[in-house]
Amino acid sequence: NEQVPYDKSLDNSLALMQEGYQFIGNRVERYQSDLFEARLLGQRVICMRGKEAAELFYDSERFQRNGAAPKRIQKTLFGENAIQTMDGDPHIHRKLLFMSLMTPPQQKVLANLVMDLWHHSFRDIAMNNEIVLFEEAKKVLCTAACKWAGVPLNELEAEERADDFYSMVDAFGAIGPRHWKGRRARPKTEEWIQGIIEDVRSGRLETAKGSAIHEMAFHKELDGKELDARMAAVELINVLRPIVAIATFITFAALAIHENKGCKEKLQSGDRKYLEMFVQEVRRFYPFGPFLGARVRNDFIWNQAEFEEGMLVLLDIYGTNHDPTIWEKPDEFRPERFLDWQGDLFELIPQGGGDPAKGHRCPGEGITIEVMKTSVEFLVNNLEYEVPGQNLTYSLVRMPTLPESGFIMKSITLK
Ligand code: HEM
């Protein structure tokens, strides 16, 4: 790989921990190249960013996911041997199951539940109470997700389950206590959900056809067999956990409303197009998933770089969403940039790129967008609040990140 910039550090693992979301972007700028080679965790890795890189990354002839996600991610964020690690026909078959649960009408059902629960959670709020929006959002979303999916959850349980779901997300970029918290939350949550799957299968719990729990419990693999109960639990958690994680984007949306003059008024005007653009800009602008990994299937050369069989390749999510060749003034928050955006499948990739039915792109984008819209509407139309002094900065090193204070609100009234 002579033409390809090579980061000569012995191993970049430490730099990755120190530079977080900007690790790939910093080097892309330094080497003036959308692609470079480095060493991470003792192996050779190609890192890349941008639209062409994303197109390449989603070519499933060239890349596979099996063997790409480290065990530490599977033991926290994904679950072991789940959809994220599958390839080929078995992957597509599993993926269509996920997609069948998330059609536009089902997105609406969930969004309506979320709106009701927002009202419920602020109904009895005392004027002088301070609320941390992120914490409230996790509870609302956990309750809505379980109800929507058909998973029984009592009100007293919601906070603890919500924390467990989020701990699995929070663990992915961490070492030490934060990693281990997610590592404990996973088996605990899997046992809970597995028990419910078993109740559904034995008829102890009745479920509606079409609900996530029902379809997951009775899904048949290509060989005609049901998933084992643990795997069904892992995959149902792959529906519930990321719904709870939308709390991160809702918190960032509140920050965007707070920090950008004029946004709130435009959102209050009821202009649906502006609401859509605002939500897209929140998903583009604020950091959440940093990058994705896949392994090279067979040797090939692309843009003079030698991709060797088995090599790990990282696609920069944050960097592509902030790539100046795609986005004018990428570091400005400007919803209007989406006015005549064509919806390209490889430019805006907070939840992956390409066609979700054919590759690994997130099946939950529709849900995420609808839930964000509803929550933003609630914040600007149904709630009055003040934002007291607090630390609203967010780290670009901690992964995943969040405004430091979680967005504290006070003097709240429900309209
Ligand atoms: C995959 C991000 C919400 C379910 C992914 C991927 C990303 C992502 C980056 C990986 C794409 C790839 O590997 O190529 C997000 C973000 C969300 C979100 C930032 C907002 C909080 C959701 C929701 C659901 C969901 C609401 C389900 C209700 C999944 C599943 C996969 C996935 C099942 C695996 C797909 C596969 O491997 O084929 N998501 N997601 N996500 N997401 Fe999401």
Short mmCIF file of C-alpha atoms and ligand atoms in Angstrom, two decimals:
data_model
loop_
_atom_site.label_atom_id
_atom_site.label_comp_id
_atom_site.label_asym_id
_atom_site.label_seq_id
_atom_site.Cartn_x
_atom_site.Cartn_y
_atom_site.Cartn_z
CA ASN A 1 0.00 0.00 0.00
CA GLU A 2 2.66 2.51 -0.99
CA GLN A 3 0.34 5.24 -2.21
CA VAL A 4 -1.84 5.06 0.84
CA PRO A 5 -1.02 7.19 3.89
CA TYR A 6 0.12 5.00 6.71
CA ASP A 7 -0.14 6.21 10.26
CA LYS A 8 3.24 5.15 11.58
CA SER A 9 2.32 5.02 15.26
CA LEU A 10 3.07 1.57 16.63
CA ASP A 11 -0.55 1.23 17.61
CA ASN A 12 -3.33 3.80 17.49
CA SER A 13 -5.56 2.28 20.15
CA LEU A 14 -4.58 4.96 22.66
CA ALA A 15 -5.01 7.77 20.11
CA LEU A 16 -8.48 6.42 19.35
CA MET A 17 -9.40 6.64 23.03
CA GLN A 18 -7.95 10.15 23.20
CA GLU A 19 -9.48 11.52 20.00
CA GLY A 20 -12.82 9.69 20.02
CA TYR A 21 -15.22 10.83 17.31
CA GLN A 22 -12.46 12.78 15.55
CA PHE A 23 -9.86 10.03 15.35
CA ILE A 24 -10.45 9.17 11.68
CA GLY A 25 -11.34 12.74 10.62
CA ASN A 26 -8.18 14.18 12.18
CA ARG A 27 -6.01 11.84 10.09
CA VAL A 28 -8.06 12.29 6.93
CA GLU A 29 -7.33 16.04 7.26
CA ARG A 30 -3.70 15.49 8.18
CA TYR A 31 -2.97 13.20 5.22
CA GLN A 32 -5.39 14.91 2.84
CA SER A 33 -6.76 11.49 1.99
CA ASP A 34 -10.18 9.94 2.61
CA LEU A 35 -8.46 6.67 3.35
CA PHE A 36 -5.45 5.68 5.44
CA GLU A 37 -3.98 2.64 7.07
CA ALA A 38 -3.24 2.29 10.77
CA ARG A 39 -2.78 -0.26 13.51
CA LEU A 40 -5.50 -0.69 16.10
CA LEU A 41 -5.56 -3.30 18.84
CA GLY A 42 -2.58 -4.98 17.26
CA GLN A 43 -4.02 -5.39 13.76
CA ARG A 44 -3.77 -3.55 10.44
CA VAL A 45 -6.84 -1.49 9.77
CA ILE A 46 -8.00 0.68 6.88
CA CYS A 47 -9.94 3.74 8.02
CA MET A 48 -12.04 5.72 5.59
CA ARG A 49 -14.67 8.41 5.37
CA GLY A 50 -16.94 10.05 2.80
CA LYS A 51 -19.64 9.12 0.33
CA GLU A 52 -17.53 6.91 -1.98
CA ALA A 53 -16.07 5.12 1.02
CA ALA A 54 -19.58 4.48 2.34
CA GLU A 55 -20.66 3.06 -1.03
CA LEU A 56 -17.71 0.71 -0.99
CA PHE A 57 -18.30 -0.30 2.64
CA TYR A 58 -21.85 -1.44 1.88
CA ASP A 59 -20.79 -3.67 -1.03
CA SER A 60 -21.51 -7.04 0.58
CA GLU A 61 -19.52 -8.85 -2.11
CA ARG A 62 -16.43 -7.17 -0.73
CA PHE A 63 -17.12 -7.03 2.99
CA GLN A 64 -18.54 -9.27 5.65
CA ARG A 65 -19.63 -8.57 9.20
CA ASN A 66 -18.83 -11.96 10.65
CA GLY A 67 -15.69 -11.52 12.73
CA ALA A 68 -15.79 -7.73 12.63
CA ALA A 69 -17.40 -6.78 15.95
CA PRO A 70 -15.12 -7.40 18.94
CA LYS A 71 -16.49 -9.68 21.66
CA ARG A 72 -16.55 -6.76 24.09
CA ILE A 73 -19.08 -5.00 21.85
CA GLN A 74 -21.14 -8.18 21.45
CA LYS A 75 -21.21 -8.66 25.21
CA THR A 76 -22.61 -5.18 25.75
CA LEU A 77 -24.15 -3.36 22.80
CA PHE A 78 -25.22 -6.02 20.27
CA GLY A 79 -25.66 -9.35 22.01
CA GLU A 80 -23.66 -12.36 20.88
CA ASN A 81 -24.09 -13.69 17.34
CA ALA A 82 -26.97 -11.32 16.66
CA ILE A 83 -28.08 -9.73 13.39
CA GLN A 84 -25.18 -7.27 13.35
CA THR A 85 -22.73 -10.17 12.87
CA MET A 86 -24.64 -12.05 10.15
CA ASP A 87 -24.03 -12.18 6.39
CA GLY A 88 -25.71 -13.31 3.17
CA ASP A 89 -29.17 -14.89 2.94
CA PRO A 90 -29.55 -15.66 6.66
CA HIS A 91 -28.87 -11.97 7.37
CA ILE A 92 -31.42 -10.74 4.82
CA HIS A 93 -34.01 -13.18 6.15
CA ARG A 94 -33.49 -11.95 9.72
CA LYS A 95 -33.43 -8.35 8.53
CA LEU A 96 -36.81 -8.60 6.81
CA LEU A 97 -38.27 -9.71 10.14
CA PHE A 98 -36.97 -6.52 11.77
CA MET A 99 -38.22 -4.37 8.91
CA SER A 100 -41.67 -5.95 9.01
CA LEU A 101 -42.08 -4.66 12.58
CA MET A 102 -41.27 -1.07 11.68
CA THR A 103 -43.56 -0.06 8.83
CA PRO A 104 -44.87 3.53 8.75
CA PRO A 105 -48.17 2.64 10.49
CA GLN A 106 -46.24 0.94 13.30
CA GLN A 107 -43.91 3.94 13.53
CA LYS A 108 -46.99 6.11 14.07
CA VAL A 109 -48.38 3.82 16.77
CA LEU A 110 -45.12 4.07 18.67
CA ALA A 111 -44.88 7.85 18.18
CA ASN A 112 -48.42 8.28 19.54
CA LEU A 113 -47.56 6.20 22.60
CA VAL A 114 -44.50 8.35 23.15
CA MET A 115 -46.60 11.54 22.96
CA ASP A 116 -49.10 10.18 25.53
CA LEU A 117 -46.29 9.18 27.85
CA TRP A 118 -44.61 12.59 27.60
CA HIS A 119 -47.89 14.14 28.77
CA HIS A 120 -48.24 11.56 31.51
CA SER A 121 -44.71 12.07 32.79
CA PHE A 122 -45.10 15.87 33.09
CA ARG A 123 -48.72 15.83 34.24
CA ASP A 124 -48.10 16.17 37.97
CA ILE A 125 -44.94 18.20 37.77
CA ALA A 126 -44.58 20.81 40.51
CA MET A 127 -43.61 24.28 39.32
CA ASN A 128 -40.34 24.32 41.24
CA ASN A 129 -39.17 20.87 40.20
CA GLU A 130 -36.05 20.49 38.13
CA ILE A 131 -36.07 17.73 35.55
CA VAL A 132 -33.18 16.13 33.67
CA LEU A 133 -34.60 15.67 30.19
CA PHE A 134 -32.33 12.76 29.28
CA GLU A 135 -33.44 10.76 32.34
CA GLU A 136 -37.10 11.49 31.65
CA ALA A 137 -36.71 10.55 27.98
CA LYS A 138 -35.18 7.17 28.82
CA LYS A 139 -38.15 6.27 31.03
CA VAL A 140 -40.73 7.50 28.52
CA LEU A 141 -39.06 5.60 25.68
CA CYS A 142 -38.56 2.40 27.67
CA THR A 143 -42.21 2.38 28.70
CA ALA A 144 -43.36 3.15 25.15
CA ALA A 145 -41.03 0.57 23.58
CA CYS A 146 -42.20 -2.24 25.89
CA LYS A 147 -45.85 -1.40 25.43
CA TRP A 148 -45.46 -1.15 21.66
CA ALA A 149 -43.52 -4.43 21.45
CA GLY A 150 -45.93 -6.31 23.76
CA VAL A 151 -43.46 -6.73 26.61
CA PRO A 152 -45.13 -6.49 30.05
CA LEU A 153 -43.51 -3.80 32.20
CA ASN A 154 -44.88 -2.31 35.37
CA GLU A 155 -44.47 1.37 36.06
CA LEU A 156 -42.15 0.81 39.03
CA GLU A 157 -39.78 -1.24 36.89
CA ALA A 158 -39.44 1.28 34.07
CA GLU A 159 -36.55 3.31 35.44
CA GLU A 160 -34.34 0.33 36.23
CA ARG A 161 -35.01 -1.38 32.90
CA ALA A 162 -34.42 1.89 31.05
CA ASP A 163 -31.07 2.27 32.81
CA ASP A 164 -30.11 -1.28 31.90
CA PHE A 165 -30.97 -0.75 28.23
CA TYR A 166 -28.98 2.45 28.14
CA SER A 167 -26.03 0.92 30.01
CA MET A 168 -25.57 -1.52 27.14
CA VAL A 169 -25.29 1.41 24.75
CA ASP A 170 -23.14 3.47 27.10
CA ALA A 171 -20.62 0.64 27.44
CA PHE A 172 -19.51 0.43 23.81
CA GLY A 173 -16.72 3.00 23.85
CA ALA A 174 -15.71 2.50 27.46
CA ILE A 175 -13.15 0.64 29.47
CA GLY A 176 -13.48 0.15 33.22
CA PRO A 177 -16.63 0.59 35.31
CA ARG A 178 -18.80 1.98 32.51
CA HIS A 179 -18.00 -1.04 30.35
CA TRP A 180 -18.70 -3.46 33.20
CA LYS A 181 -22.00 -1.82 34.00
CA GLY A 182 -23.19 -2.62 30.47
CA ARG A 183 -21.68 -6.06 30.75
CA ARG A 184 -23.86 -6.77 33.81
CA ALA A 185 -26.97 -5.19 32.33
CA ARG A 186 -26.89 -7.49 29.31
CA PRO A 187 -27.31 -10.96 30.89
CA LYS A 188 -29.79 -9.51 33.37
CA THR A 189 -31.91 -8.08 30.56
CA GLU A 190 -31.52 -11.18 28.38
CA GLU A 191 -32.80 -13.40 31.21
CA TRP A 192 -35.81 -11.14 31.75
CA ILE A 193 -36.75 -11.08 28.05
CA GLN A 194 -36.00 -14.78 27.53
CA GLY A 195 -38.48 -15.61 30.30
CA ILE A 196 -41.13 -13.60 28.52
CA ILE A 197 -40.38 -15.28 25.17
CA GLU A 198 -40.83 -18.64 26.90
CA ASP A 199 -44.14 -17.46 28.37
CA VAL A 200 -45.31 -16.48 24.90
CA ARG A 201 -44.32 -19.82 23.40
CA SER A 202 -46.01 -21.82 26.13
CA GLY A 203 -49.18 -19.75 25.89
CA ARG A 204 -48.81 -18.31 29.40
CA LEU A 205 -48.70 -14.85 27.85
CA GLU A 206 -50.99 -13.94 25.00
CA THR A 207 -49.60 -11.65 22.34
CA ALA A 208 -50.99 -9.91 19.29
CA LYS A 209 -49.92 -11.05 15.86
CA GLY A 210 -47.70 -8.40 14.32
CA SER A 211 -46.29 -7.22 17.66
CA ALA A 212 -42.52 -7.39 18.01
CA ILE A 213 -42.66 -9.95 20.82
CA HIS A 214 -45.03 -12.23 18.92
CA GLU A 215 -43.12 -12.11 15.67
CA MET A 216 -39.77 -12.61 17.39
CA ALA A 217 -41.09 -15.55 19.45
CA PHE A 218 -42.51 -17.36 16.42
CA HIS A 219 -40.03 -16.32 13.73
CA LYS A 220 -38.67 -19.18 11.66
CA GLU A 221 -35.16 -19.26 10.29
CA LEU A 222 -34.41 -20.33 6.72
CA ASP A 223 -34.16 -23.93 7.94
CA GLY A 224 -37.71 -23.71 9.32
CA LYS A 225 -36.63 -23.76 12.96
CA GLU A 226 -37.57 -21.22 15.61
CA LEU A 227 -34.80 -19.12 17.14
CA ASP A 228 -33.66 -20.53 20.44
CA ALA A 229 -35.25 -18.57 23.26
CA ARG A 230 -32.02 -16.77 24.16
CA MET A 231 -31.44 -15.63 20.57
CA ALA A 232 -35.04 -14.45 20.28
CA ALA A 233 -34.45 -12.43 23.46
CA VAL A 234 -31.22 -10.96 22.09
CA GLU A 235 -33.01 -9.86 18.91
CA LEU A 236 -36.01 -8.45 20.77
CA ILE A 237 -33.52 -6.46 22.84
CA ASN A 238 -32.13 -5.25 19.50
CA VAL A 239 -35.53 -3.60 19.04
CA LEU A 240 -36.10 -2.29 22.60
CA ARG A 241 -32.61 -1.01 23.48
CA PRO A 242 -32.18 1.31 20.49
CA ILE A 243 -35.63 2.82 21.04
CA VAL A 244 -34.45 3.81 24.54
CA ALA A 245 -31.27 5.18 22.94
CA ILE A 246 -33.31 7.75 21.00
CA ALA A 247 -33.17 9.64 24.34
CA THR A 248 -29.72 10.78 23.25
CA PHE A 249 -31.01 12.44 20.07
CA ILE A 250 -33.97 13.97 21.96
CA THR A 251 -31.56 15.53 24.44
CA PHE A 252 -29.46 16.89 21.58
CA ALA A 253 -32.62 18.19 19.92
CA ALA A 254 -33.46 20.14 23.09
CA LEU A 255 -29.92 21.51 23.06
CA ALA A 256 -30.30 22.55 19.41
CA ILE A 257 -33.56 24.36 20.21
CA HIS A 258 -31.87 26.09 23.15
CA GLU A 259 -28.71 27.14 21.32
CA ASN A 260 -29.98 28.14 17.89
CA LYS A 261 -31.91 31.38 17.67
CA GLY A 262 -35.10 31.14 15.67
CA CYS A 263 -35.40 27.33 15.68
CA LYS A 264 -38.07 27.23 18.35
CA GLU A 265 -40.33 29.73 16.57
CA LYS A 266 -39.98 27.91 13.26
CA LEU A 267 -40.81 24.61 14.96
CA GLN A 268 -43.83 26.19 16.67
CA SER A 269 -45.16 27.45 13.36
CA GLY A 270 -46.28 23.90 12.58
CA ASP A 271 -44.28 23.72 9.34
CA ARG A 272 -43.91 19.92 8.87
CA LYS A 273 -41.11 20.32 6.36
CA TYR A 274 -39.08 22.37 8.83
CA LEU A 275 -39.66 19.78 11.58
CA GLU A 276 -38.36 17.07 9.26
CA MET A 277 -35.29 19.14 8.30
CA PHE A 278 -34.61 19.99 11.94
CA VAL A 279 -34.66 16.31 12.95
CA GLN A 280 -32.37 15.37 10.05
CA GLU A 281 -29.92 18.10 11.06
CA VAL A 282 -29.89 16.87 14.67
CA ARG A 283 -29.07 13.37 13.41
CA ARG A 284 -26.32 14.73 11.14
CA PHE A 285 -24.77 17.32 13.42
CA TYR A 286 -24.58 15.66 16.83
CA PRO A 287 -22.29 12.70 17.50
CA PHE A 288 -23.69 9.28 18.40
CA GLY A 289 -22.33 6.25 16.52
CA PRO A 290 -18.65 7.00 15.76
CA PHE A 291 -17.75 4.43 13.09
CA LEU A 292 -18.61 0.98 11.75
CA GLY A 293 -16.41 -2.06 11.14
CA ALA A 294 -16.38 -4.83 8.54
CA ARG A 295 -13.85 -7.39 7.28
CA VAL A 296 -12.54 -7.76 3.73
CA ARG A 297 -13.93 -10.92 2.09
CA ASN A 298 -11.34 -11.31 -0.69
CA ASP A 299 -8.33 -9.23 -1.75
CA PHE A 300 -9.09 -6.23 -3.93
CA ILE A 301 -7.64 -2.85 -4.81
CA TRP A 302 -9.64 0.36 -4.50
CA ASN A 303 -8.30 3.88 -4.93
CA GLN A 304 -4.80 2.41 -4.98
CA ALA A 305 -5.27 0.79 -1.59
CA GLU A 306 -4.78 -2.93 -1.16
CA PHE A 307 -7.63 -4.40 0.82
CA GLU A 308 -6.41 -7.77 1.98
CA GLU A 309 -8.63 -10.68 2.93
CA GLY A 310 -9.56 -10.56 6.61
CA MET A 311 -8.48 -6.94 7.12
CA LEU A 312 -10.63 -4.79 9.38
CA VAL A 313 -12.04 -1.69 7.68
CA LEU A 314 -13.62 1.19 9.59
CA LEU A 315 -16.11 3.62 8.06
CA ASP A 316 -16.26 6.99 9.79
CA ILE A 317 -19.89 7.85 10.60
CA TYR A 318 -19.27 11.11 12.40
CA GLY A 319 -16.68 12.23 9.84
CA THR A 320 -18.92 11.47 6.86
CA ASN A 321 -21.77 13.44 8.46
CA HIS A 322 -19.29 16.33 8.82
CA ASP A 323 -17.47 15.86 5.49
CA PRO A 324 -16.97 19.33 3.94
CA THR A 325 -17.13 17.84 0.42
CA ILE A 326 -20.72 16.74 1.13
CA TRP A 327 -21.92 19.38 3.62
CA GLU A 328 -21.31 23.09 3.24
CA LYS A 329 -20.00 24.51 6.54
CA PRO A 330 -20.51 21.12 8.22
CA ASP A 331 -19.88 22.47 11.70
CA GLU A 332 -22.82 24.86 11.60
CA PHE A 333 -26.25 23.68 12.73
CA ARG A 334 -28.47 24.61 9.79
CA PRO A 335 -31.68 22.59 9.15
CA GLU A 336 -32.24 24.55 5.91
CA ARG A 337 -29.40 22.60 4.29
CA PHE A 338 -31.96 19.80 3.84
CA LEU A 339 -34.36 22.01 1.82
CA ASP A 340 -33.35 20.52 -1.51
CA TRP A 341 -31.43 17.49 -0.31
CA GLN A 342 -32.15 14.47 -2.48
CA GLY A 343 -32.02 11.82 0.24
CA ASP A 344 -28.79 10.19 -0.93
CA LEU A 345 -28.27 6.80 0.76
CA PHE A 346 -24.56 7.33 1.48
CA GLU A 347 -24.24 10.97 2.56
CA LEU A 348 -26.27 11.13 5.77
CA ILE A 349 -25.22 8.03 7.68
CA PRO A 350 -25.92 8.45 11.43
CA GLN A 351 -27.66 5.07 11.26
CA GLY A 352 -25.58 3.54 8.49
CA GLY A 353 -25.82 3.76 4.68
CA GLY A 354 -27.33 1.97 1.71
CA ASP A 355 -30.63 0.10 1.47
CA PRO A 356 -31.62 -1.38 4.86
CA ALA A 357 -33.36 -4.33 3.21
CA LYS A 358 -30.16 -5.35 1.42
CA GLY A 359 -27.43 -4.56 3.93
CA HIS A 360 -26.82 -3.66 7.53
CA ARG A 361 -28.24 -0.13 7.55
CA CYS A 362 -30.39 0.47 10.63
CA PRO A 363 -34.00 -0.69 10.19
CA GLY A 364 -35.05 1.76 12.92
CA GLU A 365 -34.55 5.06 11.10
CA GLY A 366 -38.24 5.61 10.46
CA ILE A 367 -38.98 4.95 14.12
CA THR A 368 -36.17 7.23 15.24
CA ILE A 369 -37.36 10.08 13.04
CA GLU A 370 -41.03 9.77 14.06
CA VAL A 371 -40.20 9.52 17.76
CA MET A 372 -37.88 12.53 17.51
CA LYS A 373 -40.52 14.58 15.69
CA THR A 374 -43.18 13.80 18.28
CA SER A 375 -40.83 14.59 21.13
CA VAL A 376 -39.72 17.89 19.57
CA GLU A 377 -43.35 18.85 19.02
CA PHE A 378 -44.06 18.09 22.66
CA LEU A 379 -41.12 20.22 23.81
CA VAL A 380 -42.01 23.28 21.73
CA ASN A 381 -45.82 23.13 21.80
CA ASN A 382 -46.89 21.41 25.00
CA LEU A 383 -44.30 22.47 27.50
CA GLU A 384 -43.06 25.75 28.90
CA TYR A 385 -39.71 25.59 30.63
CA GLU A 386 -36.61 27.51 31.52
CA VAL A 387 -33.08 26.27 31.03
CA PRO A 388 -31.06 27.14 34.14
CA GLY A 389 -27.28 27.61 34.08
CA GLN A 390 -25.60 24.23 33.65
CA ASN A 391 -22.83 22.52 31.72
CA LEU A 392 -24.35 21.80 28.33
CA THR A 393 -21.06 21.04 26.57
CA TYR A 394 -20.56 17.55 25.16
CA SER A 395 -17.31 15.70 24.79
CA LEU A 396 -16.11 14.51 21.38
CA VAL A 397 -13.85 12.04 23.15
CA ARG A 398 -16.32 10.13 25.28
CA MET A 399 -18.23 7.62 23.14
CA PRO A 400 -21.19 7.73 23.25
CA THR A 401 -21.49 11.34 24.30
CA LEU A 402 -24.23 13.59 25.69
CA PRO A 403 -24.57 17.16 26.98
CA GLU A 404 -22.79 16.95 30.33
CA SER A 405 -25.82 17.95 32.45
CA GLY A 406 -28.32 15.79 30.54
CA PHE A 407 -30.31 19.02 29.88
CA ILE A 408 -31.87 20.32 33.09
CA MET A 409 -35.22 22.12 32.79
CA LYS A 410 -37.01 24.17 35.45
CA SER A 411 -40.17 26.26 35.95
CA ILE A 412 -41.97 23.68 33.88
CA THR A 413 -45.64 23.92 32.99
CA LEU A 414 -47.61 21.55 30.83
CA LYS A 415 -49.86 23.43 28.41
C1 HEM B 1 -28.12 -0.99 13.07
C2 HEM B 1 -27.67 3.57 14.60
C3 HEM B 1 -32.17 3.44 16.37
C4 HEM B 1 -32.40 -1.25 15.31
C5 HEM B 1 -27.66 0.29 13.28
C6 HEM B 1 -26.38 0.77 12.82
C7 HEM B 1 -26.27 2.04 13.25
C8 HEM B 1 -27.46 2.38 13.97
C9 HEM B 1 -25.06 2.97 13.04
C10 HEM B 1 -25.34 -0.06 12.08
C11 HEM B 1 -25.46 0.01 10.60
C12 HEM B 1 -24.47 -0.95 9.96
O1 HEM B 1 -23.95 -1.84 10.63
O2 HEM B 1 -24.20 -0.83 8.75
C13 HEM B 1 -28.83 3.90 15.27
C14 HEM B 1 -29.04 5.15 15.95
C15 HEM B 1 -30.30 5.12 16.44
C16 HEM B 1 -30.88 3.84 16.08
C17 HEM B 1 -28.02 6.27 16.07
C18 HEM B 1 -30.99 6.19 17.21
C19 HEM B 1 -31.00 6.16 18.50
C20 HEM B 1 -32.65 2.19 16.14
C21 HEM B 1 -33.99 1.76 16.42
C22 HEM B 1 -34.05 0.44 16.14
C23 HEM B 1 -32.76 0.03 15.66
C24 HEM B 1 -35.07 2.68 16.97
C25 HEM B 1 -35.19 -0.51 16.27
C26 HEM B 1 -36.37 -0.21 16.72
C27 HEM B 1 -31.23 -1.60 14.68
C28 HEM B 1 -30.90 -2.95 14.26
C29 HEM B 1 -29.66 -2.87 13.60
C30 HEM B 1 -29.27 -1.48 13.64
C31 HEM B 1 -31.73 -4.20 14.49
C32 HEM B 1 -28.87 -4.02 12.97
C33 HEM B 1 -29.17 -4.07 11.49
C34 HEM B 1 -28.34 -5.09 10.75
O3 HEM B 1 -27.27 -5.50 11.22
O4 HEM B 1 -28.78 -5.48 9.64
N1 HEM B 1 -28.29 1.29 13.96
N2 HEM B 1 -29.94 3.14 15.38
N3 HEM B 1 -31.94 1.12 15.66
N4 HEM B 1 -30.23 -0.75 14.30
FE1 HEM B 1 -30.16 1.21 14.73
#
